[in-house]
Coordinates of C-alpha atoms and ligand atoms in Angstrom, one line a residue:
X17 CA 72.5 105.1 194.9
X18 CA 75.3 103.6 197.1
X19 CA 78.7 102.2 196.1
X20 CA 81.4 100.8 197.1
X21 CA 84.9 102.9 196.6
X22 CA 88.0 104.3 197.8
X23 CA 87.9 107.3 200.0
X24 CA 90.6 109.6 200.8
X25 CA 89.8 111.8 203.9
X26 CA 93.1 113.7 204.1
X27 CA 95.5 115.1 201.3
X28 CA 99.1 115.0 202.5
X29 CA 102.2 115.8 200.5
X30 CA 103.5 112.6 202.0
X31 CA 102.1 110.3 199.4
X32 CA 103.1 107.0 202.0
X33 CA 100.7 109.1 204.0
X34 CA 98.5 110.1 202.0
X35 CA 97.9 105.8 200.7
X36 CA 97.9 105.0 204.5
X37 CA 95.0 106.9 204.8
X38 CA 93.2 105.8 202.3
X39 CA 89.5 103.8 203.1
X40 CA 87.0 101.4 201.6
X41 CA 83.9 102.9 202.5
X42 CA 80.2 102.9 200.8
X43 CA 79.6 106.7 199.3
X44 CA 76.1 108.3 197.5
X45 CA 76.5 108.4 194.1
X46 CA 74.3 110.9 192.2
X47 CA 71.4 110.0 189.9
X48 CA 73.0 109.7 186.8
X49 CA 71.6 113.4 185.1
X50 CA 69.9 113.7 180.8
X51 CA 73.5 113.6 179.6
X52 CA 75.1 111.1 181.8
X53 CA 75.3 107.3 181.9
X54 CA 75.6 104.7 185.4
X55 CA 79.1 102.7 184.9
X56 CA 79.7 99.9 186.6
X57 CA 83.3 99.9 186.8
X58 CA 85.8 97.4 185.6
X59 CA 89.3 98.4 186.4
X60 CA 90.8 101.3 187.3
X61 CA 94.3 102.8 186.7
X62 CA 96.7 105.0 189.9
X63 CA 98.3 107.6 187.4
X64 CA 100.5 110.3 188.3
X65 CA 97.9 112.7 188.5
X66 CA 96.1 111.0 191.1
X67 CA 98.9 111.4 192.9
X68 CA 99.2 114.6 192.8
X69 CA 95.7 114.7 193.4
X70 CA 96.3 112.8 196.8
X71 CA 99.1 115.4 197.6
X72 CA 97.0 117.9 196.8
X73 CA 99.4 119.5 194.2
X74 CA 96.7 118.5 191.4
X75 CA 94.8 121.6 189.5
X76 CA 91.3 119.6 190.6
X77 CA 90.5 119.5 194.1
X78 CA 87.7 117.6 195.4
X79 CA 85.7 118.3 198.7
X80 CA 86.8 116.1 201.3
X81 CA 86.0 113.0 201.7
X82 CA 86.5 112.1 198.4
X83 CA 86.7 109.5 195.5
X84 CA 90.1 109.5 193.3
X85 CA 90.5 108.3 190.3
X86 CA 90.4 110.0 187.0
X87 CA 90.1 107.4 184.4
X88 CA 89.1 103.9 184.0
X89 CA 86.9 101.4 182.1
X90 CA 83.4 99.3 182.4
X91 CA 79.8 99.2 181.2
X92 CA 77.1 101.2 180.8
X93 CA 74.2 100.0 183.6
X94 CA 72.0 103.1 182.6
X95 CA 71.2 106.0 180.6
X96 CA 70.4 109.1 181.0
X97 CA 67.3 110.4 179.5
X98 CA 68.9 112.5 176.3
X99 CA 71.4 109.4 175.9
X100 CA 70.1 106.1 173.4
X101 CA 68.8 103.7 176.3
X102 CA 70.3 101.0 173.6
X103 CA 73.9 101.8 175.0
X104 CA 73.2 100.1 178.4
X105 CA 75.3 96.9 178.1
X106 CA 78.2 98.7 175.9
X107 CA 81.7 98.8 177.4
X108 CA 83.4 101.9 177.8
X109 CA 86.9 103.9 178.8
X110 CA 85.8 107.1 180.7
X111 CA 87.9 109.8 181.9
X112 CA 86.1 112.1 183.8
X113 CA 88.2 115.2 185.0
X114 CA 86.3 117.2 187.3
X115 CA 85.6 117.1 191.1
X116 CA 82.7 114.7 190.8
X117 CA 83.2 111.6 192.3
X118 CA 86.0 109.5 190.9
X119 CA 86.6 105.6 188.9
X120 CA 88.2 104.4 192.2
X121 CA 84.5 103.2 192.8
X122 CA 82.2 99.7 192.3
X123 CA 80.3 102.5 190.1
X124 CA 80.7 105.9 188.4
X125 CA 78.7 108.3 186.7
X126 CA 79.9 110.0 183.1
X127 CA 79.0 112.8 181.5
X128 CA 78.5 111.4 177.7
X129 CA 81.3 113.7 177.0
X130 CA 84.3 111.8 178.9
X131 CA 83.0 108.3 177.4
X132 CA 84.7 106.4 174.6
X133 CA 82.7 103.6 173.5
X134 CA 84.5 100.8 172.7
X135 CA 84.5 98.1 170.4
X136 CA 83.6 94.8 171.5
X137 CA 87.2 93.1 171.0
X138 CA 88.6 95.5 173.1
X139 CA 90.2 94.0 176.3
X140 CA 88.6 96.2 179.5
X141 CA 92.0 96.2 181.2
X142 CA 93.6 97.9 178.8
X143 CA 90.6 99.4 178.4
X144 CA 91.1 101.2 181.6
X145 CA 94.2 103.1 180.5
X146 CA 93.3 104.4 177.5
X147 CA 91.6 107.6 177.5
X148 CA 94.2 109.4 178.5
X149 CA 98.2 108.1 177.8
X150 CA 97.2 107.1 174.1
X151 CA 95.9 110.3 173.2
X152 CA 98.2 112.4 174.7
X153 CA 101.4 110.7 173.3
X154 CA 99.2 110.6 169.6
X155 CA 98.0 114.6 170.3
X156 CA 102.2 115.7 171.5
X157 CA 103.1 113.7 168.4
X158 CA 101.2 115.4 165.7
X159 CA 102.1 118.4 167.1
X160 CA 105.8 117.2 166.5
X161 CA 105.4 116.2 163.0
X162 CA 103.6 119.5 162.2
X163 CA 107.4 120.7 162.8
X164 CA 109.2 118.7 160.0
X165 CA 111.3 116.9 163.0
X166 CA 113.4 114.2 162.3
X167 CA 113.9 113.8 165.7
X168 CA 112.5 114.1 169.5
X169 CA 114.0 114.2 173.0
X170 CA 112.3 113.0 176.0
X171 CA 112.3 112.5 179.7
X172 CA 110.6 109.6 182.3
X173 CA 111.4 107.6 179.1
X174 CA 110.3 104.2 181.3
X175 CA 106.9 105.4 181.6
X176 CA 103.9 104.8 179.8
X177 CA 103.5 108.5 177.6
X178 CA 106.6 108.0 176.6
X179 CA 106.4 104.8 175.3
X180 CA 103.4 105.5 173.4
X181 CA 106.1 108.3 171.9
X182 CA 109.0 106.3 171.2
X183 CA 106.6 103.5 169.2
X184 CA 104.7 106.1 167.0
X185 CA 107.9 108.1 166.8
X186 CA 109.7 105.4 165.4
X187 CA 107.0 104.4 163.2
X188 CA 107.3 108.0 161.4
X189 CA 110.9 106.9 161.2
X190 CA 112.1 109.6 163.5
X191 CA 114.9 109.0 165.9
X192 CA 114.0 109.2 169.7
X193 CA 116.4 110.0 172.3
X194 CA 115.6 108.7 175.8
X195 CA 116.2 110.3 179.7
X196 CA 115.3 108.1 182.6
X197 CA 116.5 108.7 186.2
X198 CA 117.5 104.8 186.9
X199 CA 120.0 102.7 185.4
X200 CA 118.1 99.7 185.0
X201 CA 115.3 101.3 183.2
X202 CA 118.2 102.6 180.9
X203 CA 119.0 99.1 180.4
X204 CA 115.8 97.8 180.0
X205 CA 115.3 100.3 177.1
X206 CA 118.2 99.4 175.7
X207 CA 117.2 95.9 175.7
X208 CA 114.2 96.9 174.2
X209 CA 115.4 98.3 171.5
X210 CA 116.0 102.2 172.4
X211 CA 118.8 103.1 170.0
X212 CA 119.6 106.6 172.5
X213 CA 119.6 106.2 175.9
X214 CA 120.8 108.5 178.9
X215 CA 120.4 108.6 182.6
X216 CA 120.2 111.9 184.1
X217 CA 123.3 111.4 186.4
X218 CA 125.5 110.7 183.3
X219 CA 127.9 113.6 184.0
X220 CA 128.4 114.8 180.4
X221 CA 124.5 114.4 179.7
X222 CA 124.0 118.1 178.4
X223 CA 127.1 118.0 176.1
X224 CA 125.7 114.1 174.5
X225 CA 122.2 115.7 174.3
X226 CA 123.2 119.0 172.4
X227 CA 125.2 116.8 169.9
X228 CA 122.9 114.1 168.9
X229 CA 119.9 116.6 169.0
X230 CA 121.8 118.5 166.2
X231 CA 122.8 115.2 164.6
X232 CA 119.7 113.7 164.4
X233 CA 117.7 117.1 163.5
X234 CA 115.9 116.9 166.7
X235 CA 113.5 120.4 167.3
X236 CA 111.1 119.1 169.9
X237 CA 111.7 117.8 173.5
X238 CA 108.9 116.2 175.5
X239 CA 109.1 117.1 179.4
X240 CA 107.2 115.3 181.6
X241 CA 109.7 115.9 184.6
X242 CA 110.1 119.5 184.9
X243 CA 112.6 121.3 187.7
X244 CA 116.1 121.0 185.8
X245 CA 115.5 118.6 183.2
X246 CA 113.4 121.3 181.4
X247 CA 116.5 123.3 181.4
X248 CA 118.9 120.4 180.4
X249 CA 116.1 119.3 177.7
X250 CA 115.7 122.8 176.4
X251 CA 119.2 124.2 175.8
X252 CA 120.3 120.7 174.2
X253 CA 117.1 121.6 170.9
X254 CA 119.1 123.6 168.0
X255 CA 117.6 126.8 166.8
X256 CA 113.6 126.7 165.9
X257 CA 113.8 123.9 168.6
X258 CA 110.6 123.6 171.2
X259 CA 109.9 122.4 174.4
X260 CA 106.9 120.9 175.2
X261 CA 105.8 120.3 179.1
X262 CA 103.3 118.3 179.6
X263 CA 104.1 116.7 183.3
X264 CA 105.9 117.7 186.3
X265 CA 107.1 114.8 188.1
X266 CA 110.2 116.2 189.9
X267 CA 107.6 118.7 191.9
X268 CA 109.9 121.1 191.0
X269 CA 109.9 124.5 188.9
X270 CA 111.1 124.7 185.4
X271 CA 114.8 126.0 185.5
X272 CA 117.9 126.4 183.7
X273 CA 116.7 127.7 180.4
X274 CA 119.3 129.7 178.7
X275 CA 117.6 132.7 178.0
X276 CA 119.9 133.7 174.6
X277 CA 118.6 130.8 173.1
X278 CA 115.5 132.6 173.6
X279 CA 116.2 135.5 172.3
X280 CA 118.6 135.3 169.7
X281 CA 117.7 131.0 168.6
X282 CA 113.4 131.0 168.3
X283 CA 113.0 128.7 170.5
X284 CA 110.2 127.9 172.7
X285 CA 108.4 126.4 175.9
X286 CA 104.8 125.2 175.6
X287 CA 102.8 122.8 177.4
X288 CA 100.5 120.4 176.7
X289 CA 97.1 119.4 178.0
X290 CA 94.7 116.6 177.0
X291 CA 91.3 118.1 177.9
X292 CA 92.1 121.6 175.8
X293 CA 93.5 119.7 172.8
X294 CA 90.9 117.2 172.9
X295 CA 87.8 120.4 172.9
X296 CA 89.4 121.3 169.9
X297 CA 88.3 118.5 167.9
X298 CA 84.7 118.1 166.2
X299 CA 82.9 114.7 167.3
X300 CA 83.6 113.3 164.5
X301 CA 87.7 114.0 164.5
X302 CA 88.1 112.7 167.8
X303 CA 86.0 109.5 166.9
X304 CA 88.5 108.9 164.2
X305 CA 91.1 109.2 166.2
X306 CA 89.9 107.0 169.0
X307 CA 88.8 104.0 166.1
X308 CA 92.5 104.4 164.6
X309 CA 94.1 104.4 168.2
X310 CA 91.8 101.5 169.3
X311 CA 92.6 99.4 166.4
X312 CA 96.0 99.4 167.3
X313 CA 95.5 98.1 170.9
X314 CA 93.2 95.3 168.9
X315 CA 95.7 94.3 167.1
X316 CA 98.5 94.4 169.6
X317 CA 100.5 97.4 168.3
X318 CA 100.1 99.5 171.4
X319 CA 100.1 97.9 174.5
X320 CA 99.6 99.7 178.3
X321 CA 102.3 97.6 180.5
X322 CA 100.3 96.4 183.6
X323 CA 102.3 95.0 186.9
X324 CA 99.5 94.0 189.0
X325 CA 96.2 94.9 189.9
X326 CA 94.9 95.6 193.3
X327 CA 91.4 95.3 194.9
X328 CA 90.4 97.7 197.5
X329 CA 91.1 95.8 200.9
X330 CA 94.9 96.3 200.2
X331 CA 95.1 99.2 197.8
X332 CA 97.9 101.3 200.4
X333 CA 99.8 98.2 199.6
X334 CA 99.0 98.1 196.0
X335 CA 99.6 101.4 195.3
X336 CA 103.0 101.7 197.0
X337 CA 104.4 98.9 194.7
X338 CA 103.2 101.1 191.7
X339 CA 105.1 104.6 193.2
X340 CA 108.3 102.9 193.8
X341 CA 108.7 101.3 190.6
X342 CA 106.5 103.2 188.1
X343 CA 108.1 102.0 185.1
X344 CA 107.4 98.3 185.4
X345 CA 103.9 99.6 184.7
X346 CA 100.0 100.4 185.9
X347 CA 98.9 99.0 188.9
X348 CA 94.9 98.5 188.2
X349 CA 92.0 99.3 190.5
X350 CA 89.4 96.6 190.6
X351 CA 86.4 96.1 192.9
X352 CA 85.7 93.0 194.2
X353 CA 88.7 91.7 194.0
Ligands
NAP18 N1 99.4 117.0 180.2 C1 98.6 116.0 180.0 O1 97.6 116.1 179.4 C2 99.1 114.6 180.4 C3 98.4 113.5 180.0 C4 98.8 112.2 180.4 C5 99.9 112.1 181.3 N2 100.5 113.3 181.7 C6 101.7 113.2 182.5 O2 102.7 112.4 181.9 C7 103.6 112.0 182.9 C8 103.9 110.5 182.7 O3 102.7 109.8 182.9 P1 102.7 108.2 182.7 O4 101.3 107.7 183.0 O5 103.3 107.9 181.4 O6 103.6 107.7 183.9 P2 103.9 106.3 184.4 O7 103.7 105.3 183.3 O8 103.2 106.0 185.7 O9 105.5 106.4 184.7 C9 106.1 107.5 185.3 C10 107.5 107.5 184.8 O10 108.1 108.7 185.3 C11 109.3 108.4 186.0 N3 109.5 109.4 187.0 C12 108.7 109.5 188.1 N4 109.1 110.6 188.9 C13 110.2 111.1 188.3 C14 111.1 112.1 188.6 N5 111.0 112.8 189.7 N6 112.1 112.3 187.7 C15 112.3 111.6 186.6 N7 111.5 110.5 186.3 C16 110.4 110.3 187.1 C17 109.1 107.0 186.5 O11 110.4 106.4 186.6 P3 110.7 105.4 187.8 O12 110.5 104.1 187.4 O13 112.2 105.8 188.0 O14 109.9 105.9 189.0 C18 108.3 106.4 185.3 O15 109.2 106.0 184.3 C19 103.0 112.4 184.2 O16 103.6 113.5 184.7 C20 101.6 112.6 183.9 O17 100.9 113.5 184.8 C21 100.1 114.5 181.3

């Protein structure tokens, strides 16, 4: 079968580059196989990873020319022949992360295993952004409360992980204590509500971090930035303190740990990864998960921020208003527009 989708022919570290290069084009999709299921798409989100992907600094790597797009959301148009034909017509979030071809596309196919089937009041844009931000903000939160923390630290505070964090945070009744790079995304947190707010160039940062991280019992940092923030993150955790990587933004190594603390404090690095935490759940764990987390974008609880959509005609253009202001929120992917 054919499709519509977006094709990168190149990776390039330059990511302005890298979008100019990007193609509508019509691409074979594969029969959907026993276990898999024809989507036709609805949206689709540009994450970070994707832009990795396109730099080619991503741990998937797809034969060139090739389809991004990891995640997304649609509708079952067929079934594969181990899969109830009764679930053509269902709307789904998918998150398929492998080097098949990806949700930047008219139509995907799913390996029953990366869909979520969703409840009917569940609105398809947001739809599109939750199989993976949701769950790993829930996932890096229970591994936090496991800990007895009244407290967490984290960085790229204006994006969309971490405000997944900061609301169920808060709703434990711990005390969250924000990093962004920008002023005005300081501000806007503020304004929003964020009791602790820093910006990385605040000279005194690590001194402010060390002392409310002891005062409000703080033992786990969230890093999505890597490069020196890890360091600055780290050393700021009292003893028994972790830090727990699960992005890196800055494209930079992890640096500036104080080793001592190491040694002679018990505290850790670890990272974090969606796919390994998710295979070790049972079926039936991650579906109660999923109908708890899904309730709460129902009701209006949890909310992906959304800018602007894009179709495919324009997506260099779309895309570039997403990567130079990522925390006004998701740009989506949607054909036919
Ligand atoms: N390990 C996993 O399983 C897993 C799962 C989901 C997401 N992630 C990772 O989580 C991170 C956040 O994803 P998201 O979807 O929440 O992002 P997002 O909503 O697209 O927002 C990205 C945020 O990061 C900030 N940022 C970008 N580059 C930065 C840098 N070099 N230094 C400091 N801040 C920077 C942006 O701030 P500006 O507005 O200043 O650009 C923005 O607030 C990404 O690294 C992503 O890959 C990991």
């Amino acid at each position: 079968m054919k499709t519509n989708a977006i094709v990168l022919e190149q990776y390039n570290r330059n990511i302005i580059r890298a979008l100019l290069g990007l193609k509508e084009a019509e691409t074979e999709l594969p029969e959907p196989g026993p276990d898999e299921v024809l989507i036709k798409v609805h949206a689709a989100p540009c994450n970070p990873s994707d832009i990795a992907f396109m730099q080619g600094g991503y741990n998937i790597v797809k034969a060139l020319p090739a389809v991004p797009g990891f995640e997304g959301s649609g509708t079952i148009v067929e079934t594969g022949k181990n899969i109830p034909a009764g679930l053509a017509g269902k709307k789904v979030s998918f998150f398929i992360q492998d080097d098949r071809p990806g949700s930047w596309a008219g139509y995907v196919v799913a390996h029953r295993g990366s869909i979520i089937l969703l409840d009917d009041r569940m609105d398809l844009d947001q739809a599109a952004c939750f199989s993976v931000n949701p769950l790993t903000a829930f996932a890096m939160m229970e591994e936090a409360r496991k800990t007895g923390t009244k407290g967490i630290i984290q960085n790229a505070s204006g994006g969309q992980v971490a405000h997944f964090i900061r609301k169920i945070a808060t709703g434990y009744g711990m005390e969250v204590i924000d990093v962004v790079r920008k002023e005005e995304n300081a501000a806007a947190l503020r304004n929003g509500g964020a009791k602790h707010v820093f910006t990385e160039t605040d000279p005194e940062i690590k001194e402010k971090l060390k002392l409310l991280a002891r005062e409000t019992d703080a033992l786990i940092a969230f890093d999505a930035v890597a490069g020196e923030q890890s360091g600055i993150l780290f050393n700021a955790l009292p003893e028994n303190g972790r830090l727990i990587i699960y992005g890196g933004l800055s494209n930079k190594p992890v640096s500036g740990l104080n080793a001592l603390d190491i040694i002679f404090k018990n505290k850790t690095v670890t990272g974090f990864n969606l796919p390994q935490w998710k295979s070790g759940l049972t079926e039936k764990e991650f579906e109660e998960i999923i109908n708890r987390l899904q309730a709460k974008f129902i009701d209006g609880t949890l909310k992906t921020a959304i800018q602007g959509e894009t179709g495919f005609k324009n997506i260099a253009k779309g895309l570039r208003n997403y990567i130079t202001n990522m925390s006004a929120g998701k740009i989506l992917i949607k054909p036919g527009l």
